[in-house]
Every structure is written in C-alpha cells, then in structure tokens.
Short mmCIF file of C-alpha atoms and ligand atoms in Angstrom, two decimals:
data_model
loop_
_atom_site.label_atom_id
_atom_site.label_comp_id
_atom_site.label_asym_id
_atom_site.label_seq_id
_atom_site.Cartn_x
_atom_site.Cartn_y
_atom_site.Cartn_z
CA MET A 13 5.23 3.68 9.30
CA GLN A 14 5.06 7.42 8.79
CA SER A 15 4.30 10.30 11.29
CA TRP A 16 1.29 13.02 11.27
CA ILE A 17 2.91 14.62 7.56
CA THR A 18 0.96 16.22 4.65
CA LEU A 19 0.83 14.88 1.22
CA GLY A 20 2.07 16.63 -1.54
CA LEU A 21 4.69 19.10 -3.05
CA ALA A 22 2.95 20.48 -6.34
CA VAL A 23 5.18 23.52 -6.36
CA ALA A 24 8.06 22.62 -3.87
CA CYS A 25 10.45 21.86 -6.17
CA GLY A 26 9.58 22.61 -9.65
CA PHE A 27 10.01 20.00 -12.52
CA SER A 28 13.13 17.73 -12.86
CA ALA A 29 15.42 18.46 -15.76
CA VAL A 30 15.63 14.80 -16.73
CA SER A 31 13.27 14.63 -19.76
CA ALA A 32 15.29 11.80 -21.88
CA ALA A 33 13.65 8.77 -22.22
CA PRO A 34 14.48 6.22 -19.93
CA ALA A 35 17.59 3.47 -20.08
CA VAL A 36 15.89 0.33 -20.05
CA ALA A 37 16.52 -0.79 -16.89
CA ASP A 38 16.75 -4.46 -15.74
CA GLY A 39 14.60 -5.76 -13.31
CA PHE A 40 15.33 -7.58 -10.50
CA GLY A 41 16.60 -11.15 -10.54
CA GLU A 42 14.51 -13.90 -9.04
CA SER A 43 17.40 -15.41 -6.77
CA GLU A 44 17.56 -11.82 -5.58
CA ILE A 45 14.35 -11.11 -5.09
CA ALA A 46 13.83 -14.90 -3.45
CA LEU A 47 16.78 -13.15 -0.91
CA VAL A 48 14.52 -10.12 -0.40
CA LYS A 49 11.47 -12.11 0.37
CA LYS A 50 13.46 -14.41 2.96
CA ASN A 51 14.44 -11.20 4.48
CA ALA A 52 11.44 -9.66 4.53
CA GLN A 53 9.42 -12.79 6.11
CA THR A 54 12.32 -12.45 8.92
CA ILE A 55 11.90 -9.31 9.96
CA SER A 56 8.27 -8.30 9.59
CA THR A 57 6.32 -8.33 13.33
CA HIS A 58 4.51 -5.30 13.49
CA SER A 59 0.90 -5.52 12.10
CA TRP A 60 1.44 -3.18 9.77
CA GLU A 61 4.74 -4.81 8.60
CA LEU A 62 2.91 -7.99 8.16
CA GLY A 63 -0.02 -6.67 6.30
CA THR A 64 2.15 -5.00 3.86
CA LEU A 65 4.24 -7.88 3.25
CA ALA A 66 1.05 -10.17 2.92
CA GLU A 67 0.20 -8.08 0.00
CA ALA A 68 3.76 -7.98 -1.43
CA LEU A 69 3.57 -12.25 -1.22
CA THR A 70 0.02 -12.30 -3.18
CA GLU A 71 1.49 -9.86 -6.05
CA LEU A 72 4.53 -11.57 -5.88
CA GLU A 73 3.57 -15.36 -5.75
CA SER A 74 0.45 -15.56 -7.17
CA PRO A 75 -0.70 -12.60 -9.40
CA ARG A 76 -4.08 -13.62 -10.73
CA LEU A 77 -4.83 -13.47 -6.99
CA SER A 78 -3.97 -9.76 -6.73
CA VAL A 79 -6.61 -7.08 -7.30
CA PHE A 80 -4.27 -5.84 -9.99
CA SER A 81 -5.18 -8.65 -12.12
CA ALA A 82 -8.29 -8.25 -14.10
CA HIS A 83 -9.94 -11.36 -13.11
CA SER A 84 -9.31 -11.43 -9.26
CA ILE A 85 -12.85 -10.50 -7.96
CA PRO A 86 -13.98 -12.90 -6.68
CA PRO A 87 -11.24 -15.40 -6.09
CA PRO A 88 -11.46 -18.80 -7.63
CA ALA A 89 -12.94 -21.10 -4.89
CA HIS A 90 -10.30 -23.72 -5.73
CA LEU A 91 -6.32 -23.30 -6.28
CA LYS A 92 -3.55 -24.89 -7.37
CA PRO A 93 -1.66 -27.46 -5.40
CA GLY A 94 0.68 -24.83 -3.15
CA GLU A 95 -0.52 -21.40 -4.45
CA ALA A 96 -0.03 -18.55 -2.74
CA SER A 97 0.83 -21.13 0.34
CA ASP A 98 2.90 -18.49 1.90
CA VAL A 99 0.20 -15.58 1.95
CA LEU A 100 -2.76 -17.88 3.00
CA ASN A 101 -0.38 -19.36 5.90
CA LEU A 102 0.24 -15.76 7.15
CA ALA A 103 -3.34 -15.42 6.94
CA ALA A 104 -3.90 -18.28 9.30
CA ASN A 105 -1.24 -17.64 11.35
CA ILE A 106 -2.96 -13.99 12.42
CA VAL A 107 -6.68 -15.82 12.71
CA ALA A 108 -5.33 -18.40 14.54
CA ASN A 109 -3.41 -15.98 17.12
CA LYS A 110 -6.19 -13.52 17.50
CA THR A 111 -8.26 -12.99 20.56
CA PRO A 112 -11.56 -14.26 19.74
CA SER A 113 -13.72 -11.24 21.21
CA SER A 114 -11.38 -8.83 19.26
CA GLY A 115 -12.02 -6.56 16.08
CA PRO A 116 -8.78 -5.90 14.94
CA LEU A 117 -7.13 -8.97 13.40
CA ILE A 118 -3.88 -8.32 15.65
CA ASP A 119 -2.75 -6.09 18.04
CA GLY A 120 -1.94 -2.94 16.43
CA ASP A 121 0.50 -0.94 18.99
CA GLY A 122 -2.07 1.93 19.42
CA ALA A 123 -3.17 1.85 15.84
CA ALA A 124 -6.42 1.06 15.22
CA GLY A 125 -6.09 0.59 11.08
CA ASP A 126 -2.84 -0.95 10.63
CA PRO A 127 -4.12 -4.27 12.03
CA ALA A 128 -6.65 -3.57 9.14
CA SER A 129 -3.91 -4.55 6.06
CA LEU A 130 -3.80 -7.96 7.17
CA GLY A 131 -7.58 -8.11 6.10
CA ALA A 132 -7.24 -8.94 2.29
CA ALA A 133 -4.99 -11.85 3.17
CA VAL A 134 -7.83 -12.85 5.54
CA LEU A 135 -10.61 -12.97 2.73
CA LEU A 136 -8.45 -14.43 0.10
CA ARG A 137 -8.00 -16.98 2.43
CA ASN A 138 -11.81 -17.21 3.30
CA TRP A 139 -12.69 -17.49 -0.22
CA THR A 140 -10.30 -20.05 -1.24
CA ARG A 141 -10.51 -22.31 1.45
CA GLU A 142 -11.36 -26.08 1.37
CA ASP A 143 -13.03 -26.61 4.28
CA LEU A 144 -16.53 -24.76 3.76
CA SER A 145 -17.47 -25.34 7.63
CA ASP A 146 -14.66 -23.27 8.29
CA LEU A 147 -16.24 -19.77 9.09
CA SER A 148 -13.14 -18.21 11.43
CA PHE A 149 -11.64 -16.02 8.36
CA ALA A 150 -14.95 -14.88 7.09
CA GLN A 151 -15.97 -13.62 10.69
CA ALA A 152 -12.31 -12.57 11.71
CA ALA A 153 -12.90 -10.51 8.72
CA THR A 154 -15.95 -8.72 9.08
CA GLY A 155 -15.59 -8.17 12.55
CA GLN A 156 -12.24 -6.38 11.56
CA LEU A 157 -14.29 -4.23 9.13
CA LYS A 158 -17.27 -3.81 11.75
CA TYR A 159 -14.65 -2.46 14.72
CA LEU A 160 -13.45 0.06 11.70
CA LEU A 161 -16.70 1.50 10.64
CA ASP A 162 -18.55 1.11 14.10
CA VAL A 163 -16.23 1.42 16.90
CA VAL A 164 -13.27 3.09 15.87
CA PRO A 165 -14.07 7.57 16.24
CA ARG A 166 -14.33 9.70 13.12
CA VAL A 167 -13.93 13.57 12.21
CA GLU A 168 -17.04 14.96 13.33
CA SER A 169 -16.81 18.32 11.01
CA GLY A 170 -15.24 19.91 8.06
CA PRO A 171 -13.70 18.78 4.92
CA ALA A 172 -12.52 15.45 6.63
CA LYS A 173 -15.99 14.50 8.03
CA GLY A 174 -16.18 10.97 8.22
CA ALA A 175 -12.20 10.15 8.07
CA ILE A 176 -11.94 7.20 10.82
CA SER A 177 -9.12 8.04 13.22
CA GLN A 178 -5.53 5.99 12.84
CA ARG A 179 -5.75 5.53 16.34
CA ASP A 180 -7.26 3.60 19.03
CA PRO A 181 -10.97 4.59 20.12
CA ASN A 182 -8.89 6.16 23.69
CA GLU A 183 -6.94 8.59 21.62
CA PRO A 184 -8.00 11.87 19.95
CA VAL A 185 -8.67 11.58 16.37
CA GLN A 186 -5.72 11.48 14.39
CA LEU A 187 -5.46 11.36 10.27
CA TRP A 188 -1.82 9.68 9.41
CA ALA A 189 -1.09 9.08 5.79
CA ASP A 190 -0.07 5.63 5.75
CA TYR A 191 -3.37 4.41 7.09
CA VAL A 192 -4.72 5.42 3.32
CA TYR A 193 -2.60 1.91 2.49
CA MET A 194 -3.64 -0.01 6.26
CA VAL A 195 -7.70 0.52 5.48
CA PRO A 196 -9.25 1.69 2.35
CA PRO A 197 -8.18 -1.33 0.37
CA PHE A 198 -9.38 -3.52 3.15
CA ILE A 199 -12.93 -2.25 2.85
CA ALA A 200 -12.96 -1.56 -0.99
CA TYR A 201 -11.89 -5.73 -1.47
CA TYR A 202 -14.06 -6.60 1.52
CA GLY A 203 -16.99 -5.03 -0.81
CA ALA A 204 -15.71 -5.50 -4.02
CA LEU A 205 -16.30 -9.62 -3.40
CA GLU A 206 -19.46 -8.58 -1.11
CA GLY A 207 -21.41 -6.94 -4.38
CA GLY A 208 -24.75 -5.86 -4.11
CA ASP A 209 -25.90 -3.03 -2.37
CA ASN A 210 -23.86 -3.47 0.50
CA GLY A 211 -20.69 -4.42 -1.08
CA LYS A 212 -21.30 -0.79 -3.19
CA ALA A 213 -21.53 1.17 0.20
CA ASN A 214 -18.15 -0.06 1.20
CA LEU A 215 -16.54 0.17 -2.18
CA ALA A 216 -18.05 4.00 -1.81
CA GLU A 217 -16.45 3.96 1.81
CA ALA A 218 -13.36 3.21 1.10
CA TYR A 219 -13.49 6.10 -1.85
CA ASN A 220 -14.82 8.37 0.80
CA GLN A 221 -11.76 7.41 3.39
CA CYS A 222 -9.44 8.22 0.55
CA ARG A 223 -11.23 11.53 0.04
CA THR A 224 -11.46 12.22 3.49
CA TYR A 225 -8.01 11.97 3.96
CA ARG A 226 -6.86 13.82 1.45
CA ALA A 227 -8.67 16.74 2.41
CA ALA A 228 -7.27 17.02 5.83
CA LEU A 229 -3.56 16.10 4.30
CA PHE A 230 -2.75 17.20 1.19
CA ASP A 231 -1.21 20.30 1.35
CA GLY A 232 -0.15 22.02 -2.57
CA ASN A 233 2.47 24.16 -1.34
CA THR A 234 4.20 22.75 2.14
CA THR A 235 7.36 21.92 3.27
CA THR A 236 8.09 18.55 5.44
CA THR A 237 6.62 16.35 3.01
CA GLY A 238 7.31 12.86 4.20
CA GLY A 239 8.47 10.30 1.33
CA THR A 240 6.85 7.41 2.62
CA GLY A 241 3.65 9.36 3.72
CA ASN A 242 3.04 10.12 -0.07
CA ALA A 243 4.05 6.89 -1.32
CA TRP A 244 1.59 4.71 1.53
CA ALA A 245 -1.20 7.20 0.27
CA ALA A 246 -0.56 7.04 -3.22
CA ALA A 247 0.00 2.93 -2.93
CA GLY A 248 -3.29 2.81 -1.19
CA MET A 249 -5.38 4.21 -3.20
CA MET A 250 -4.06 2.81 -6.21
CA ARG A 251 -5.29 -0.41 -4.57
CA VAL A 252 -8.81 1.17 -4.16
CA LEU A 253 -9.02 2.22 -8.04
CA THR A 254 -8.10 -0.65 -9.22
CA THR A 255 -10.39 -2.63 -6.98
CA ILE A 256 -13.22 -0.68 -8.09
CA ALA A 257 -12.19 -1.26 -11.98
CA ASN A 258 -11.78 -4.79 -11.15
CA SER A 259 -15.21 -4.85 -9.50
CA PRO A 260 -18.80 -5.49 -10.36
CA PHE A 261 -19.06 -1.62 -9.89
CA ASN A 262 -16.79 -0.40 -12.60
CA ASN A 263 -19.17 1.33 -14.69
CA ALA A 264 -21.13 2.53 -11.71
CA MET A 265 -18.37 4.42 -10.03
CA GLN A 266 -16.48 6.00 -12.54
CA LYS A 267 -16.31 9.44 -11.33
CA GLU A 268 -14.48 7.87 -8.05
CA GLN A 269 -12.60 6.02 -10.22
CA SER A 270 -11.44 9.46 -12.04
CA ASP A 271 -10.93 11.55 -8.82
CA LEU A 272 -8.39 8.93 -7.13
CA LYS A 273 -6.60 9.07 -10.86
CA ALA A 274 -6.22 12.82 -10.32
CA TRP A 275 -5.02 12.36 -6.73
CA ILE A 276 -2.63 10.10 -7.17
CA ASN A 277 -1.62 11.95 -9.75
CA GLU A 278 -1.18 14.64 -7.46
CA ILE A 279 1.33 12.80 -5.37
CA PHE A 280 3.62 11.70 -8.73
CA THR A 281 3.93 14.60 -10.05
CA GLY A 282 5.24 16.72 -6.74
CA ALA A 283 7.32 13.84 -5.61
CA TRP A 284 9.30 12.57 -9.17
CA ALA A 285 9.44 16.62 -9.37
CA CYS A 286 11.89 16.55 -6.27
CA GLN A 287 13.11 13.34 -7.45
CA LYS A 288 17.47 13.49 -7.30
CA ASP A 289 20.29 12.93 -9.69
CA LYS A 290 20.42 9.13 -9.12
CA GLY A 291 17.09 8.83 -9.10
CA GLU A 292 16.61 8.48 -5.28
CA LEU A 293 13.55 10.33 -3.47
CA TYR A 294 14.64 12.34 -0.20
CA ASN A 295 12.92 11.10 3.03
CA TYR A 296 11.85 15.02 3.50
CA ILE A 297 11.05 14.82 -0.43
CA ASP A 298 11.44 18.58 -0.85
CA GLN A 299 14.45 18.75 1.74
CA ASP A 300 17.85 19.13 0.66
CA SER A 301 19.02 18.88 4.64
CA SER A 302 17.30 15.34 4.46
CA PHE A 303 18.35 12.21 2.61
CA PRO A 304 18.20 9.41 0.39
CA ASP A 305 15.13 7.00 0.80
CA SER A 306 15.14 3.59 -0.90
CA SER A 307 11.87 2.72 0.81
CA SER A 308 9.71 5.40 -0.54
CA THR A 309 11.74 5.62 -3.59
CA ALA A 310 10.63 1.70 -4.70
CA LEU A 311 6.88 2.13 -3.20
CA LEU A 312 5.81 5.09 -5.01
CA ALA A 313 7.80 3.37 -8.11
CA ALA A 314 5.86 0.36 -7.59
CA THR A 315 2.88 2.51 -7.62
CA THR A 316 3.45 4.55 -10.78
CA PHE A 317 3.93 1.36 -12.97
CA ARG A 318 0.99 -0.16 -11.61
CA TYR A 319 -0.58 3.36 -12.57
CA ILE A 320 0.80 3.12 -15.88
CA SER A 321 -0.34 -0.09 -16.32
CA LEU A 322 -3.87 0.35 -15.61
CA THR A 323 -4.22 4.03 -17.16
CA GLN A 324 -1.51 3.61 -20.16
CA ASP A 325 -0.59 7.22 -19.24
CA TYR A 326 2.78 7.35 -19.64
CA THR A 327 3.61 10.67 -17.90
CA HIS A 328 5.58 9.18 -14.71
CA ILE A 329 7.48 6.44 -16.71
CA VAL A 330 11.22 8.10 -17.00
CA PRO A 331 10.97 8.78 -12.78
CA ALA A 332 9.85 5.76 -11.99
CA THR A 333 12.32 3.84 -14.22
CA ARG A 334 15.50 5.82 -12.62
CA ALA A 335 13.82 4.80 -9.44
CA LEU A 336 14.14 1.30 -9.93
CA GLY A 337 17.46 1.46 -11.35
CA TRP A 338 18.54 3.32 -7.84
CA VAL A 339 16.85 1.09 -5.65
CA ARG A 340 18.12 -1.77 -7.28
CA LYS A 341 21.68 -0.70 -6.83
CA ASN A 342 20.59 -0.46 -2.83
CA VAL A 343 19.68 -4.19 -2.92
CA ASP A 344 22.82 -6.08 -1.54
CA LYS A 345 24.07 -9.58 -2.16
CA ASP A 346 22.51 -11.01 0.98
CA GLY A 347 18.94 -9.41 -0.14
CA TRP A 348 18.91 -6.80 2.02
CA LEU A 349 17.93 -3.03 0.75
CA LEU A 350 20.03 -0.09 2.19
CA ASN A 351 19.29 3.55 2.69
CA THR A 352 16.02 3.20 4.23
CA VAL A 353 14.87 5.30 6.77
CA ASP A 354 14.36 4.26 10.06
CA PRO A 355 10.34 3.16 9.75
CA GLU A 356 9.76 3.86 13.63
CA SER A 357 11.96 6.92 14.12
CA PHE A 358 10.34 8.59 10.77
CA SER A 359 13.21 10.84 10.36
CA THR A 360 16.35 9.02 10.51
CA PRO A 361 18.30 6.96 8.64
CA SER A 362 18.24 2.91 9.78
CA GLY A 363 21.40 2.36 12.10
CA THR A 364 23.92 0.12 10.74
CA GLY A 365 22.92 -3.65 10.37
CA THR A 366 19.41 -2.79 10.79
CA HIS A 367 16.71 -3.01 8.26
CA SER A 368 13.53 -1.95 7.19
CA PRO A 369 10.70 -4.65 7.33
CA GLU A 370 8.65 -2.39 4.90
CA GLY A 371 11.10 -1.86 2.64
CA GLN A 372 11.59 -5.21 2.07
CA SER A 373 8.36 -5.62 1.08
CA PHE A 374 8.36 -2.22 -0.77
CA VAL A 375 10.71 -3.99 -3.10
CA LEU A 376 8.90 -7.13 -3.33
CA LEU A 377 5.84 -4.92 -4.52
CA LEU A 378 8.43 -3.10 -6.84
CA HIS A 379 9.30 -6.34 -8.69
CA SER A 380 5.82 -7.32 -9.40
CA ALA A 381 4.64 -3.94 -10.62
CA TRP A 382 7.67 -3.68 -12.76
CA LYS A 383 6.60 -7.28 -14.43
CA ALA A 384 3.38 -6.84 -14.11
CA PHE A 385 4.21 -3.80 -16.22
CA HIS A 386 6.24 -5.63 -18.91
CA GLY A 387 3.80 -8.32 -19.44
CA LEU A 388 6.12 -10.68 -17.59
C1 NAG B 19 -15.82 -15.94 2.82
O1 NAG B 19 -16.25 -17.10 1.74
C2 NAG B 19 -17.38 -17.05 0.79
C3 NAG B 19 -17.27 -18.58 -0.33
O2 NAG B 19 -16.83 -19.44 0.04
C4 NAG B 19 -18.27 -16.09 0.60
O3 NAG B 19 -19.66 -16.59 -0.19
C5 NAG B 19 -18.65 -15.59 1.86
O4 NAG B 19 -19.56 -14.73 1.47
C6 NAG B 19 -16.95 -14.84 2.25
N1 NAG B 19 -17.27 -14.07 3.43
C7 NAG B 19 -16.50 -12.55 3.10
C8 NAG B 19 -16.89 -12.11 5.09
O5 NAG B 19 -15.84 -12.83 2.15
C1 NAG B 20 2.57 29.24 -0.07
O1 NAG B 20 3.88 29.26 0.58
C2 NAG B 20 4.55 30.09 1.07
C3 NAG B 20 6.03 30.56 1.22
O2 NAG B 20 5.64 29.74 2.19
C4 NAG B 20 3.97 31.31 1.34
O3 NAG B 20 4.34 32.52 1.35
C5 NAG B 20 2.33 31.10 0.79
O4 NAG B 20 0.85 31.96 1.13
C6 NAG B 20 1.44 29.85 0.73
N1 NAG B 20 0.43 29.88 -0.02
C7 NAG B 20 -1.14 28.90 0.27
C8 NAG B 20 -1.89 29.37 -0.51
O5 NAG B 20 -0.21 28.23 0.89
#
C-alpha cells in the first residue's frame, strides 16, 4: 500500500537512452511461479493484499474468467471441476467471515477502499455458484458497493469533486493512489455484469473515480513520486479500461476508454523514462537517492503488457521487457521476490528476511500478463 503521493513524472527524468529492441526475455517458469503463488497465499493477510491476491489468482489460474479475456463478461454459469478454486475459496472465506451487518467485505484497517479489492472475486463467486438459492455473495457484493457509493464521504468541490475517500467515514477525506486499484475495478465489474442503465451508470462511476483521483493526484512536474502508487493507479485504470471494452457498453463508452488510455500512458511515459540501467524502477521513481523496488517494477510491467495486448501500441515494450528481466532476477529459488519496498512504511526497503505480500502477487500478475501478451 502506498501513502498519499502524487502521480506522474512527465518531465522529471527525461527519456531513457535505451532504445534498442529488447532481447527476447524469457518469462518465469511454471514451477517458479507455483512457489511465488504459495508464498503469496501464505503471507497475505490485510484486505488489500487479499484483494490483490484474488485478482492475481484469477488471472493466473483461469484467464478466461479475468476481465482481460474478451468473453469474460458475464462469467459462465458453470465452471470446469476445480476451475478457479483458489480464488473462489478465498471469496467464500471472506463472505463466511464477514460481519453480516457491515458494508465492507472485511476489516480495512482504516481504509474504506481496500476491502472493495475483494469485490470482483465475490462477484465471480456469485455468478459461478452452483447453489442458486445462495444469495450471500450477491448480497455481500451489493452491500460493499452501496457502502462505497452511499456512506463513504467524497470530495465536495474542485476538480476532484465526487472522488470517494480512501479512508473510513470518521476520518477526513483523503485520496491515496492505491485506491485506484482497490475500488474502480470493482465498481466497473459490478456495472458490467449488471448491464442496463444502472450498470452503465456504475461503469461511468468507475471512470469518474479514475478521473477525479487523477485530477487530484496527477502532477506532471513533481518529485517524491512513489513507484507503487503510480503502478497501482495505472493497473487500476487498466482494469477499468478493459472492463468497459469487454462489456456491453464498449461502443457507448469510447470517450471514457480513450481518456483512460491517455491517463495510463502518461504514467508509463513518466515512469519508464526514469527506469534504471538494469531495468528497475526506484521506489521514489525520480530520486536517485531512493532504492530499487521490484514491487512497483513488476506491477507497472504487468500493466504495460496488458496495455499493449489491448491497444497494440508497442511504445513501451522495451522498458516492460527490461523490467521483466530484472524482476525475474529478483525472485529467489524459494519463490520470494527480493528488493521490495516495505509496503507498510512505503519509504524503506523490506527488512532482511521479510517479504512483500503485494509484491508476491505482482509477480503473478506480471507472469499472467506476459503470457497473455505472447498468446501462451
Ligand atoms: C448474482 O448472480 C446471478 C446469476 O446467478 C445474477 O443474476 C445476479 O445479478 C448476480 N448478482 C450480482 C450482484 O451481480
Ligand atoms: C515545475 O518545477 C519547477 C522546479 O521546481 C518549478 O520552477 C516550476 O514552476 C514547476 N512548474 C509547474 C507547472 O508546476
């Protein structure tokens, strides 16, 4: 998770000198990925870690169910035996342990937005359940949506008017970049599945959340730009973009899609221009006194491969491929991602022997995005 930071670094670094075609980077091995996954499952405990893991498991284990697949909306009513069992079991655990009267799917440690990161998995569980009399998943997802839309306070004026706070209702309104991964993809998926006027309105709301967060946080001329915050924002907008594109509202929402593409691209352009020699991004992307961070490097590379697959725009293929190569070197023989930022301090490397739960999931996202890009 990333603290309040600004997005974008359009002029901070200048363009990278590297322009040669990438060496063909080999992807991860499946046995390596199995270890990364097991470790991710073992150490993910917080709401946003579990939500990111749920998305990573969906993309990894059943790509046809992830929004990046053209025919994913709506999901099939019946799955193959055992299909997507890890993510569906995770969703079942969350709903079984949920306080019945609460809106959020899980305790968010003060963050109103983070529990919503589990919402897509809960919706998937609802749509693919065998017991049609079980309404618990639909009710939990709807309760989570209503809580966000009706209870959590919003920015009341200015360019970010309407942005839903990332913090609980008893705290002042705050906008954090990681919200863009936690909330808008869920609202978008809910709307895409819902269809009709309400569904379209929810897709528009997801887009508006991206728009207002960008209005508040994007600064094309800034310092102390956090790597993970930028990557979360790009990755969240990428999921909203692809959800709209694969929804019944693809034609009706072209303007929204072109805006989202531009906003994702401005993050790519700014961040990859600051990429270092080995392919790494620094934790504070444009500060040479900062340190290499494999988490943000992995998530931004994953997002870049997804973006290229959707748009066929290869502008950022070189840095994404270099980033993949560097991240691979940072996964040790036991499946741990090394050289991560400490996801709870935001500003220091993970301590010796400790690992980043979200970083583990970002490797899975990168692997899935890379495979899809290569049609594997
Ligand atoms: C839950 O799934 C059913 C299909 O089994 C669908 O009709 C319903 O709209 C879903 N609920 C939500 C909130 O998506
Ligand atoms: C960009 O940063 C420079 C150096 O700090 C400053 O002089 C300039 O006014 C800033 N421009 C904008 C548009 O914020």
